[in-house]
Coordinates of C-alpha atoms and ligand atoms in Angstrom, one line a residue:
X1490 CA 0.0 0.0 0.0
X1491 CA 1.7 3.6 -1.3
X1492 CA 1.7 6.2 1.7
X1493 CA -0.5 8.2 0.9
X1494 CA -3.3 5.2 0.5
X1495 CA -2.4 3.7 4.1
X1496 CA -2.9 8.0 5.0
X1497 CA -6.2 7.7 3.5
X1498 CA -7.3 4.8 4.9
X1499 CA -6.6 6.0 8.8
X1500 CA -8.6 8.8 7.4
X1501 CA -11.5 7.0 7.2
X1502 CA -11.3 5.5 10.8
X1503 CA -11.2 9.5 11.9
X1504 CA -14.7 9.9 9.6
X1505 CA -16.3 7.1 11.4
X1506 CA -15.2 8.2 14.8
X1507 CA -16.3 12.1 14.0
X1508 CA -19.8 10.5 13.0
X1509 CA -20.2 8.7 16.7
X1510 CA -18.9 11.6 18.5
X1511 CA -21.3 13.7 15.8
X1512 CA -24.4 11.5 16.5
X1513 CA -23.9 11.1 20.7
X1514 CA -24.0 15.0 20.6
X1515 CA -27.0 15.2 18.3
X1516 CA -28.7 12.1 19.4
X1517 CA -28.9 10.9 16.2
X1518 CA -29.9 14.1 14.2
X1519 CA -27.4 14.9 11.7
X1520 CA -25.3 18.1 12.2
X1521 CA -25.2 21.0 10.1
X1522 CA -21.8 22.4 8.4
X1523 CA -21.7 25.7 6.5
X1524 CA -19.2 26.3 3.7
X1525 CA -18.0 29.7 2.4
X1526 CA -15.6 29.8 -0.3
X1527 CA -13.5 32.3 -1.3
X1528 CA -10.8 32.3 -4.6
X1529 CA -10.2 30.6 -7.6
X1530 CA -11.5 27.0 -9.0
X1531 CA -9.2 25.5 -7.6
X1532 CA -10.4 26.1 -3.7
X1533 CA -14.0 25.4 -4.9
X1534 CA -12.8 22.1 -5.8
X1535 CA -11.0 21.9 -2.5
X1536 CA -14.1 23.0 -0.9
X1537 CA -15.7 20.3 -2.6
X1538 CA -13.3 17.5 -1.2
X1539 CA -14.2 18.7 2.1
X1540 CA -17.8 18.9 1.7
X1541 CA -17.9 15.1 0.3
X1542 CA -15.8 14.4 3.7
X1543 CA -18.2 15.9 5.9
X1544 CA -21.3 14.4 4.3
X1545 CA -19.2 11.1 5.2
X1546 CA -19.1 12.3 8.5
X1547 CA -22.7 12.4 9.1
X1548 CA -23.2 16.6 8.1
X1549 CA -25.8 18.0 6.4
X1550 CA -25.3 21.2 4.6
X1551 CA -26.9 24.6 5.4
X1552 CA -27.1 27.8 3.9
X1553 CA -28.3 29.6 6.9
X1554 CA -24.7 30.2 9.2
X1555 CA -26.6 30.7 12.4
X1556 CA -27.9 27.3 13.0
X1557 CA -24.4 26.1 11.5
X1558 CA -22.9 23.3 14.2
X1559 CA -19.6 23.7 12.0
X1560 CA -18.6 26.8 9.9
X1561 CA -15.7 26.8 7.9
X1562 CA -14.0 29.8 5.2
X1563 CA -12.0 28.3 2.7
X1564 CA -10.2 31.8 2.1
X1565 CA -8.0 33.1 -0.9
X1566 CA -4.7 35.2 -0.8
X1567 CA -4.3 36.6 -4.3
X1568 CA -5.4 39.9 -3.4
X1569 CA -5.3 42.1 -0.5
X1570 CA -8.9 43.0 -1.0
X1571 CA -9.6 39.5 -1.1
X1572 CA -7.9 39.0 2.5
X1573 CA -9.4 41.9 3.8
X1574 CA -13.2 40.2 3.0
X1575 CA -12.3 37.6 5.3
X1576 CA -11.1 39.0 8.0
X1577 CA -14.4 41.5 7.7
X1578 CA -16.0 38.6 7.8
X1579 CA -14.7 36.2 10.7
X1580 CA -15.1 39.4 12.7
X1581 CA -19.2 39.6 12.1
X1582 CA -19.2 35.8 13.3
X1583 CA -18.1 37.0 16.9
X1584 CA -21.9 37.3 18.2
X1585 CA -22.8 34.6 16.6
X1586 CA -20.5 32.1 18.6
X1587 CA -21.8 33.5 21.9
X1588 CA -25.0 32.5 21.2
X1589 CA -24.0 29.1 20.0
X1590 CA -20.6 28.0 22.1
X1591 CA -20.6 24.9 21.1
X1592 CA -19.6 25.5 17.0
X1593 CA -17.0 25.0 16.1
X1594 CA -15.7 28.0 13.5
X1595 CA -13.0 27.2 11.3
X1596 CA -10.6 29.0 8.8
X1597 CA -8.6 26.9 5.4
X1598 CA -7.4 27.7 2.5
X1599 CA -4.7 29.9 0.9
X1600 CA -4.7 32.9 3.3
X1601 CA -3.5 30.4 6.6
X1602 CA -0.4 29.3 4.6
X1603 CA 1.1 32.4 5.7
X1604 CA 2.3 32.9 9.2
X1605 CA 2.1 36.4 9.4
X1606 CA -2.2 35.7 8.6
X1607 CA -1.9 32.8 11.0
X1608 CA -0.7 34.9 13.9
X1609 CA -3.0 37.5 13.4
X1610 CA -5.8 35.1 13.4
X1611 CA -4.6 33.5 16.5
X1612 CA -4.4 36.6 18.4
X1613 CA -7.5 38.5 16.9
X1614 CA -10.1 36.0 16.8
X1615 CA -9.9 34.0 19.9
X1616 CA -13.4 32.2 18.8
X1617 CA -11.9 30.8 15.8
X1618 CA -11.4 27.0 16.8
X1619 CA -9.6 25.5 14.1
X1620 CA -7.0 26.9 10.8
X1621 CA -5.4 24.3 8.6
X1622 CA -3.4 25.1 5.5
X1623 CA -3.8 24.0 1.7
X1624 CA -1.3 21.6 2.6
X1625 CA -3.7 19.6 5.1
X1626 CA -6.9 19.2 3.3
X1627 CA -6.8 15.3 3.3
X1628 CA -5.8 15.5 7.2
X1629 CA -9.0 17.6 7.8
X1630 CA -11.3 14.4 8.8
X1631 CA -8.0 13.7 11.7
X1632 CA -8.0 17.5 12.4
X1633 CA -11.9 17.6 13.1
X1634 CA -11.8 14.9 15.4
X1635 CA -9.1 16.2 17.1
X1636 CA -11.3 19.8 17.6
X1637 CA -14.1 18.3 18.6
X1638 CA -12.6 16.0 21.4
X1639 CA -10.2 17.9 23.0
X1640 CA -12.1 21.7 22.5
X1641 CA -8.6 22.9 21.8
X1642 CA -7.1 25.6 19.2
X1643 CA -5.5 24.0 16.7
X1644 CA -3.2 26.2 14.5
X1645 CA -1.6 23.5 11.8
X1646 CA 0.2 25.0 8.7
X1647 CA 3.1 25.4 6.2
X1648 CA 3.2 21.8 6.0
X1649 CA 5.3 20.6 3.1
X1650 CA 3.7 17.4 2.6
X1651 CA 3.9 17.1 -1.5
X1652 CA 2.4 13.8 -2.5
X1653 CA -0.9 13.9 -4.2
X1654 CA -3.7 12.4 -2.5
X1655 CA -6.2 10.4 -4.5
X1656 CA -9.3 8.5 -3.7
X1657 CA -10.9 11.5 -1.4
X1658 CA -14.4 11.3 -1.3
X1659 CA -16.2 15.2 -3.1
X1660 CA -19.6 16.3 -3.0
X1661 CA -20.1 18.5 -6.0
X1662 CA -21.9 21.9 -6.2
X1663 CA -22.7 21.9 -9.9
X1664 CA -25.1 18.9 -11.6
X1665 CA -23.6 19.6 -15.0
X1666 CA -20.5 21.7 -14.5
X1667 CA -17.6 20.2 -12.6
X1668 CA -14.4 21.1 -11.8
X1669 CA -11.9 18.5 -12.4
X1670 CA -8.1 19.2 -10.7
X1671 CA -4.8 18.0 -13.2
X1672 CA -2.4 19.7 -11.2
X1673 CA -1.7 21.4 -7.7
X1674 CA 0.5 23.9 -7.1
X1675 CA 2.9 26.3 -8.9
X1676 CA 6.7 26.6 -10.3
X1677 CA 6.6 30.1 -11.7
X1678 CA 7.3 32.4 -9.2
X1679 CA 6.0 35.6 -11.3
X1680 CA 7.2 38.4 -9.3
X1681 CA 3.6 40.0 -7.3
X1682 CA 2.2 36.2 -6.9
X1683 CA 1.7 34.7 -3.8
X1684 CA 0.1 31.5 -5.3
X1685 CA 3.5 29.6 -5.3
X1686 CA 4.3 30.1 -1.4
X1687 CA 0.8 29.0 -0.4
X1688 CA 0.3 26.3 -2.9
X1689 CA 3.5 24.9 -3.2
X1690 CA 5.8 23.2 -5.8
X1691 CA 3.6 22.2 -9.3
X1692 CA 2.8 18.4 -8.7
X1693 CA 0.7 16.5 -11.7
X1694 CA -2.1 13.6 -11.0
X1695 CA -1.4 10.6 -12.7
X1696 CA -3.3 10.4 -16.0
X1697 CA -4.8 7.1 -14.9
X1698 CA -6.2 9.0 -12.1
X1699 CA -7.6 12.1 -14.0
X1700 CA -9.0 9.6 -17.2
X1701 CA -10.7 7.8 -14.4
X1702 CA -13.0 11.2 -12.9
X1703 CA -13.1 12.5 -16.1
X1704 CA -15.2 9.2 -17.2
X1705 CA -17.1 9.4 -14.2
X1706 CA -18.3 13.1 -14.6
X1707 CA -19.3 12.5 -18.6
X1708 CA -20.8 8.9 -17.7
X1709 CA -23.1 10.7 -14.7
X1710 CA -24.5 13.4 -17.2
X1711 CA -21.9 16.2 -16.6
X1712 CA -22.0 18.4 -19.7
X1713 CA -19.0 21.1 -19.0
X1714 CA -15.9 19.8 -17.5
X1715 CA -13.3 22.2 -16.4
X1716 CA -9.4 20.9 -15.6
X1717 CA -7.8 22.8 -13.2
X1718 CA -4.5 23.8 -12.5
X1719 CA -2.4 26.8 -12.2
X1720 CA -0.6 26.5 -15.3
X1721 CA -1.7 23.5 -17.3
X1722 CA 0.3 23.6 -19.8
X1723 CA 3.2 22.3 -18.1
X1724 CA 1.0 19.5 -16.8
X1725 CA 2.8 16.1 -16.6
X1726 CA 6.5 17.9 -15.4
X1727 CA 7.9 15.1 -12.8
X1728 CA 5.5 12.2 -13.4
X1729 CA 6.8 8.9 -14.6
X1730 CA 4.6 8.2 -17.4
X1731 CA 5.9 10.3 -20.8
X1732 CA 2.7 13.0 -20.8
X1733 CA 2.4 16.4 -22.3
X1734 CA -1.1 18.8 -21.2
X1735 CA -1.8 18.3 -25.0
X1736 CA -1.8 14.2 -24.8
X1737 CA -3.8 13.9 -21.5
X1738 CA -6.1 16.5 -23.5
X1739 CA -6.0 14.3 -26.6
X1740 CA -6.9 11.4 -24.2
X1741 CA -10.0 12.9 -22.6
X1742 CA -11.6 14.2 -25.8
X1743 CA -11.3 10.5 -26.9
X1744 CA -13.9 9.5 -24.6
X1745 CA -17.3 9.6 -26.2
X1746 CA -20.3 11.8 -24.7
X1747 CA -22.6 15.0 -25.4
X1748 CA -19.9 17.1 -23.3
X1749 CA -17.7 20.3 -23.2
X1750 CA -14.2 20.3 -22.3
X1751 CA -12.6 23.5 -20.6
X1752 CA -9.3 23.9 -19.2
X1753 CA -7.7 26.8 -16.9
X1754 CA -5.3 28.7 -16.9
X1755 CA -3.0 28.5 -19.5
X1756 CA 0.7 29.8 -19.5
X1757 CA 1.7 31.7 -22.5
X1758 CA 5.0 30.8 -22.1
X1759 CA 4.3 27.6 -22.4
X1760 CA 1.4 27.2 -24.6
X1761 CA 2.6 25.5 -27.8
X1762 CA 1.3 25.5 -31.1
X1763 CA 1.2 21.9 -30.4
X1764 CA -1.6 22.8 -27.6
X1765 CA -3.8 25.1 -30.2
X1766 CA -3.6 22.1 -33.2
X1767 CA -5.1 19.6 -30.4
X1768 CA -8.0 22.3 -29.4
X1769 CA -8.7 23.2 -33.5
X1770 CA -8.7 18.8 -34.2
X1771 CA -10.8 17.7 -31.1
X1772 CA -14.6 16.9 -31.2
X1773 CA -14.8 18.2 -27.3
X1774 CA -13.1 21.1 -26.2
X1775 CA -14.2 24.7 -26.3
X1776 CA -13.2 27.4 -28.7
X1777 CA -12.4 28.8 -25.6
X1778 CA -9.0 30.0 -24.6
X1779 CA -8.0 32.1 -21.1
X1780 CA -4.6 33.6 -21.8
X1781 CA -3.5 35.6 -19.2
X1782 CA -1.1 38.0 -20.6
X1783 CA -1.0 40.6 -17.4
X1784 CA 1.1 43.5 -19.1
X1785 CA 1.6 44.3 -22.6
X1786 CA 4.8 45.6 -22.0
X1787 CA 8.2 43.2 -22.5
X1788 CA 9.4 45.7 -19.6
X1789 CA 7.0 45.1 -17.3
X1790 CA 6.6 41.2 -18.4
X1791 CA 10.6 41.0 -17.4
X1792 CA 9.9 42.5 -14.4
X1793 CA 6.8 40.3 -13.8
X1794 CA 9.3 37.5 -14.6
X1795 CA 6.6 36.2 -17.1
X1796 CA 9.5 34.5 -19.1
X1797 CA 7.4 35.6 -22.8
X1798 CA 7.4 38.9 -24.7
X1799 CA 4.7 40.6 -26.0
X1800 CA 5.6 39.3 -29.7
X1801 CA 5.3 35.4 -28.5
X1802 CA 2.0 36.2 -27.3
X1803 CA 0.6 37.8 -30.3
X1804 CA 2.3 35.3 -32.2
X1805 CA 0.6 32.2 -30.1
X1806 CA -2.2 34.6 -30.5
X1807 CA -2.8 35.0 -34.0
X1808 CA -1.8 31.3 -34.9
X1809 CA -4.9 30.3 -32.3
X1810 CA -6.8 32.7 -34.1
X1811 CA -6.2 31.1 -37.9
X1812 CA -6.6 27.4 -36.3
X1813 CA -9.6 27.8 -34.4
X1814 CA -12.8 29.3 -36.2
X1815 CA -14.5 31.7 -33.7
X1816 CA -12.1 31.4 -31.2
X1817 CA -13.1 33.4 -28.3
X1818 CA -9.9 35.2 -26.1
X1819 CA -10.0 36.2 -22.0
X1820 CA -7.1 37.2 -20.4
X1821 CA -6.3 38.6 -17.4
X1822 CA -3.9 41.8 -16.6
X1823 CA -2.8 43.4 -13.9
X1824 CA -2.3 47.8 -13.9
X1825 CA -0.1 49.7 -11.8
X1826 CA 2.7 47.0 -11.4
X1827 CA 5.9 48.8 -9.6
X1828 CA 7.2 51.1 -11.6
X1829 CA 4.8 51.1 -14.5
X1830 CA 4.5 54.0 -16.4
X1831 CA 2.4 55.8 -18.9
X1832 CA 3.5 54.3 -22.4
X1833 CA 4.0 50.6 -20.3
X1834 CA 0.5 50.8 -19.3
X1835 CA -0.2 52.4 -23.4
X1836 CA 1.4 48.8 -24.9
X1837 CA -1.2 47.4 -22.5
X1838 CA -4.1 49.2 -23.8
X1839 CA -2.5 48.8 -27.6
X1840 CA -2.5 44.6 -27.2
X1841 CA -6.3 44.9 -25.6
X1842 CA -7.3 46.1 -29.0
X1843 CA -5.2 44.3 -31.2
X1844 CA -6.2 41.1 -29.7
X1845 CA -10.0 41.9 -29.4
X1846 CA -10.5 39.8 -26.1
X1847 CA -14.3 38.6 -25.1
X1848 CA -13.8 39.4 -21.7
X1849 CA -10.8 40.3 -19.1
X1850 CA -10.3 39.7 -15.6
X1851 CA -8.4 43.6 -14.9
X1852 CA -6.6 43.8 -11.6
X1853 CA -5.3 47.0 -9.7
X1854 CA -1.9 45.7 -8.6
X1855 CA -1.6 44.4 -4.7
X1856 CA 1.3 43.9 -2.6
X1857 CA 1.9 40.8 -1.6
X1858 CA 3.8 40.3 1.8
X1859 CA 7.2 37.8 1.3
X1860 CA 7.2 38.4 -3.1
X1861 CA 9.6 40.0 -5.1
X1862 CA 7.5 42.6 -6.3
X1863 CA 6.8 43.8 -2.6
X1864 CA 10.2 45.5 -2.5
X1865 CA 10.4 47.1 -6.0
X1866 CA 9.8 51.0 -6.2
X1867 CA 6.2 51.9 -6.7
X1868 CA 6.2 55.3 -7.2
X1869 CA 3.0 55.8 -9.2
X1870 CA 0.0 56.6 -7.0
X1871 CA -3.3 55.2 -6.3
X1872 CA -5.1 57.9 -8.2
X1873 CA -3.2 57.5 -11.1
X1874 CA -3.5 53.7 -11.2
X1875 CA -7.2 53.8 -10.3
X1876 CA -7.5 56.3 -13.8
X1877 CA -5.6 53.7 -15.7
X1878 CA -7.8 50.9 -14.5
X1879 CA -11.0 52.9 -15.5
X1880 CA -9.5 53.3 -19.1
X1881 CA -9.1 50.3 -19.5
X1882 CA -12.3 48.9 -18.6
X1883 CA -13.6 51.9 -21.3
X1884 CA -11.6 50.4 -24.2
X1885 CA -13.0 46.8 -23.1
X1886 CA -16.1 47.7 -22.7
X1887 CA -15.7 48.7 -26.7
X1888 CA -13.8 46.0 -27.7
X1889 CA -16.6 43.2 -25.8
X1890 CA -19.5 45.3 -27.4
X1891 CA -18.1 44.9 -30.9
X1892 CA -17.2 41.0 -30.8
X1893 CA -20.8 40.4 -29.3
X1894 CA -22.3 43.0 -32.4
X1895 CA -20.6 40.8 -34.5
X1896 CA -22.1 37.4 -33.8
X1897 CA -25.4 38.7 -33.6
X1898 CA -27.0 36.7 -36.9
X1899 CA -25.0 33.4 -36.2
X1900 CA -26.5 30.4 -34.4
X1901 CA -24.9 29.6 -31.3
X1902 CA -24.5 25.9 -29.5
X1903 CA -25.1 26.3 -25.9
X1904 CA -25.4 24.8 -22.7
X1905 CA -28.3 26.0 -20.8
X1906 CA -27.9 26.4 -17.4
X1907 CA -30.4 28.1 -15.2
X1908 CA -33.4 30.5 -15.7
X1909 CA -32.4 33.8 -16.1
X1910 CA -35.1 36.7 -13.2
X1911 CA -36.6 37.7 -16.2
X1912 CA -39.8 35.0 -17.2
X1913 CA -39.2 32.9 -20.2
X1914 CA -35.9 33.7 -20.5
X1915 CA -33.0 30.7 -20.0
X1916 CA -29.4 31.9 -19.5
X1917 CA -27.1 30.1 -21.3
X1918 CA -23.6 29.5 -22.5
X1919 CA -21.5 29.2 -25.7
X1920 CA -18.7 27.0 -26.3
X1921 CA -16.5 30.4 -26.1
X1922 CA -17.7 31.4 -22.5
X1923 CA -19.9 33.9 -24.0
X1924 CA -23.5 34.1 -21.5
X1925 CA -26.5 34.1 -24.0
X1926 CA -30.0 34.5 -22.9
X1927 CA -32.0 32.9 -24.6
X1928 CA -35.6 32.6 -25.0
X1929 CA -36.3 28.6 -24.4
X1930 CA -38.4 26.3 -22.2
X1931 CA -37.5 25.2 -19.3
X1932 CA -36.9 21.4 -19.8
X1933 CA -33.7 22.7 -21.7
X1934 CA -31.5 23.4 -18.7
X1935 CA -28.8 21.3 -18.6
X1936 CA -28.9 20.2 -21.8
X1937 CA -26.9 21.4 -25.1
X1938 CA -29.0 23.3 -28.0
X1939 CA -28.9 25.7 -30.8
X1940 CA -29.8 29.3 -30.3
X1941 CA -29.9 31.8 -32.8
X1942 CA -28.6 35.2 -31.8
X1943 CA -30.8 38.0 -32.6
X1944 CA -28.9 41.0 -30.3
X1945 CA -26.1 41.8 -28.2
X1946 CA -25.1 43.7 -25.4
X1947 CA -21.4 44.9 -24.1
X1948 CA -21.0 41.6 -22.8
X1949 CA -24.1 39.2 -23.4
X1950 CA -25.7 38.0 -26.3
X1951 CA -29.3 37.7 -26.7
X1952 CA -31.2 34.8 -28.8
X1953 CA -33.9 32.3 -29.3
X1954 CA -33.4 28.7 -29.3
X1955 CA -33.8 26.9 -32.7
Ligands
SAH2786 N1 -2.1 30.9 -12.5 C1 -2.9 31.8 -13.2 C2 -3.3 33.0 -12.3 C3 -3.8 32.7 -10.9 S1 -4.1 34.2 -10.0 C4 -2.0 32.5 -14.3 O1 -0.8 32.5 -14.2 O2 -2.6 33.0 -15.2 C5 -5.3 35.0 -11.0 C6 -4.9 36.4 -11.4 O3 -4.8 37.2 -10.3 C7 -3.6 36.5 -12.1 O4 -3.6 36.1 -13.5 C8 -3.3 38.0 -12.0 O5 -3.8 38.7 -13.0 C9 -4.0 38.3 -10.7 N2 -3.0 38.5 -9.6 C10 -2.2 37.7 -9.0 N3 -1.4 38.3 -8.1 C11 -1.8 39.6 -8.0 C12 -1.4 40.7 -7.3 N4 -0.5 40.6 -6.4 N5 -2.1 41.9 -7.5 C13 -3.0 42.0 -8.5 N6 -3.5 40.9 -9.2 C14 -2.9 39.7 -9.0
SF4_2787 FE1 0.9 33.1 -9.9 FE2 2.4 33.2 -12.0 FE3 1.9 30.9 -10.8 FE4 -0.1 32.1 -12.1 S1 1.8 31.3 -13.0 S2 -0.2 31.2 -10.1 S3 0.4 34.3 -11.7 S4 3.1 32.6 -10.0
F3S2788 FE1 -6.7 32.6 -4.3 FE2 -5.4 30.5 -3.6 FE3 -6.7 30.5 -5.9 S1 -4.6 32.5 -3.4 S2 -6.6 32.7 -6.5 S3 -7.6 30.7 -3.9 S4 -4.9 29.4 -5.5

C-alpha cells in the first residue's frame, strides 16, 4: 500500500469516529456544516473535497450560518482585497459564537499558509477553533476529530507534505459543471504572486487518475468539464509516465459523450502551437481560450518574470486565431505594477485592441507580503493607477461590445444552465464562455441546443433557441 493510500485509509477511521462523537451529541440528528468559499477553482474544488468528507461524517449542509454546528471559510490570498473580505468577515461571526458556544468555527485555505495571517488570526479571533493550510486538506477528517474531542485551538500549517492524495471522497456543487483538478500547485514564481508560497511546488495527478473522474463526470451526465490547474500547460513535469497537457487533452476528448471540455489557466509561455492544433482537431473542447497576458509591455513582463514577450504572445495569438474558427480570447492583466508607467500601461491598452478579447479579468496591482515585487519601487499613486484601471475597462467595454455585435445573426451551440429573473428567458452559455439569454423552455437546462442570436449587449448575447 503507497503512503499516501495507508494515510487515507486512517482517514476514514477519523470519519467514522467524528460521525459517533457527531451522533452522541446530536442524538442521532445529523449536524449541520456551513461552507463559504473564497478564490479561484481550484479552492472550490477543495471545498468540494471537504464537503464530500463531511457528508461522510454524518453533516448535512446549510445555507443559513446561524444554525451552523460547524462553519468553515475556505479563504484566498491573491489579493489584499480578497484577504481583507475575510477577516471582515470572521469578525461579524463573533456574536454569533456567543449564542452558539458549542460550534466550532473554522478558517482553510490559501490565506492560513502564511504565518504572518496565522498569527494575526490567533491573536485576533480567539473564537476561531480550528485553521489548517492548503497543505492539510486530506488530514481535515484527523483535524476535526481532534477539535471536537479535545475543544482545543489547533493552529496546523506550512506543512510541506507534497504527495498527491487520491481516492478523497467530493460532494459536488454543480449537476452539469464540474471542476476536475490535473495539477496542484505552482513553479513560476512571477514576481507579485503569492500563489506559489501557499500552494506549493507544481505536482501533476497521474493520467490514470484524472482519465478515471473525467469518465465518471461524462458517464453521470456532466455536460461542462473544467481541468484545473495553475498553469496547465506544463502538466505532466515530474511524473513517470511520458505525458504532455496536449496528450492527457487528446486522451479525454477521446472518450465519447454530449460534453464540453474547458481547461484553466494556461501559461503563454508555455502554450505550444502543439496545444492550439489539439483544441482546433478535437470533437470536445471549447473554442475557448483564457490567456492571461498581465502587461503588454516586455518591460514590465521582465519584471513580472513572465518569461514571454509581447511578440510570443501575439504570435501564439494570432496562430490560435487562424486554427480555431470563432475562437473566443479572455485574459487577465494586472495595472499599476511597480514602476509602471504611462506608455508601459499604453502597450497594455494597444494589445487589448489588437487582440480583441471577449472578456478580461483587470486587476489594480496588490502587494503581496514575502514576493519580489513587494520590495520594488512603486512610485505611481493610487489615483493615477485607479484612472488607468478605469480606461481600460472603457476600451474593453468597446472592444466586448463589438465582438458580441458581430455574432449577432450566427447560431450559437449552448449549454443552458439556469433560468435567467426575467420569465421565459434561460441563461445560457456558448462554447466560447460567451452568456446568451435565450428565449427557451425550461426542460432545456442542462442540456446542449442551438440558439440563434438576434442582439447583443457589451457583454451578453441575446437569442432564441432553434
Ligand atoms: N495561474 C494563473 C493565475 C492565478 S491568480 C495564471 O498565471 O494566469 C489569478 C490572477 O490574479 C492573475 O492572473 C493575476 O492577473 C492576478 N493577480 C495575481 N497576483 C496579483 C497581485 N499581487 N495583484 C493583483 N493581481 C494579481
Ligand atoms: Fe501566480 Fe504566475 Fe503561478 Fe499564475 S503562473 S499562479 S500568476 S506565479
Ligand atoms: Fe486565491 Fe489560492 Fe486561488 S490565493 S486565487 S484561492 S490558489
Amino acid at each position: 500500500m503507497s503512503t499516501s493510500d495507508q494515510f487515507l485509509k486512517q482517514q476514514n477511521e477519523y470519519i467514522g469516529l467524528v460521525d459517533e462523537i457527531m451522533q452522541v451529541r446530536k442524538r442521532g440528528e445529523r449536524p449541520l456544516a456551513y461552507i463559504r468559499t473564497y478564490g479561484c477553482q481550484q479552492n472550490v474544488a477543495d471545498s468540494e473535497t471537504i464537503k464530500g468528507m463531511l457528508a461522510q461524517m454524518g453533516y448535512d449542509f446549510t445555507e443559513n450560518i446561524e444554525e451552523a454546528d460547524f462553519i468553515l471559510f475556505n479563504t484566498c490570498a491573491v489579493r489584499e482585497h480578497a484577504e481583507d473580505r475575510v477577516f471582515g468577515n470572521v469578525g461579524a461571526i463573533k456574536k454569533l459564537k456567543k449564542n452558539h458556544p458549542t460550534t466550532l468555527i473554522a478558517l482553510c485555505g490559501c490565506m492560513m499558509e502564511q504565518q504572518h495571517i496565522a498569527q494575526r488570526i490567533y491573536q485576533s479571533f480567539p473564537f476561531v477553533g480550528l485553521v489548517f493550510g492548503t497543505h492539510c486538506l486530506h488530514k481535515f477528517p484527523q483535524l476535526l476529530y481532534q477539535s471536537l474531542l479535545t475543544g482545543k485551538r489547533q493552529f496546523i500549517l506550512n506543512n510541506d507534505d507534497l504527495l498527491v492524495y487520491e481516492g478523497m471522497p467530493k460532494r459536488r456543487d454543480g449537476q452539469f459543471k464540474g471542476w476536475l483538478p490535473i495539477m496542484y500547485g505552482c513553479d513560476n514564481f512571477c514576481t507579485y504572486c503569492i500563489v506559489p508560497y501557499v500552494r506549493g511546488r507544481e505536482r501533476s495527478r497521474e493520467s490514470k487518475y484524472v482519465l478515471k473522474e473525467a469518465r465518471q463526470l461524462i458517464e453521470s451526465g456532466y455536460k461542462d468539464i473544467t481541468l484545473l490547474g495553475q498553469n496547465v500547460n506544463s502538466y505532466g513535469k515530474g511524473l513517470d509516465e511520458n505525458i504532455t497537457f496536449s496528450r492527457l487533452l487528446k486522451m479525454i476528448d477521446e472518450i465519447d459523450g454530449d460534453y464540453t471540455l474547458r481547461f484553466m489557466t494556461s501559461h503563454p509561455k508555455d502554450c505550444t502551437k502543439e496545444l492550439i492544433d489539439t483544441i482546433a482537431q478535437s470533437r470536445h473542447i471549447s473554442t475557448h481560450l483564457h490567456l492571461p497576458f498581465q502587461s503588454g509591455s516586455n518591460r514590465i513582463l521582465k519584471l513580472m518574470n513572465r518569461r514571454y514577450t509581447r511578440e510570443k504572445y501575439l504570435d501564439i495569438v494570432n496562430y490560435a486565431k487562424e486554427k480555431i474558427p470563432g475562437l473566443s480570447l479572455t485574459s487577465d492583466i494586472i495595472v499599476g505594477f511597480p514602476g509602471e508607467t504611462e506608455e508601459d500601461f499604453e502597450q497594455t491598452l494597444s494589445l487589448v485592441e489588437e487582440v480583441g478579447f471577449t472578456s478580461l479579468f483587470t486587476f489594480i496591482y496588490s502587494k503581496r507580503v514575502g514576493t519580489p515585487a513587494a520590495k520594488m519601487d512603486d512610485p505611481t499613486t493610487a489615483e493615477e493607477k485607479s484612472e488607468r484601471f478605469q480606461r481600460l475597462l472603457k476600451l474593453q467595454e468597446k472592444v466586448a461590445a463589438e465582438r458580441c455585435k458581430s455574432m449577432v445573426g450566427t447560431t450559437q451551440r449552448v449549454l443552458f444552465e439556469e433560468k435567467s429573473k426575467k420569465p421565459g428567458i434561460l441563461n445560457a452559455r456558448t462554447s466560447g464562455n460567451i452568456v446568451v439569454e435565450a428565449e427557451a423552455d425550461e426542460s432545456n437546462i442542462g442540456s446542449f441546443g442551438n440558439v440563434a442570436i438576434t442582439e447583443a449587449g457589451n457583454w451578453i448575447l441575446k437569442g432564441k433557441i432553434i
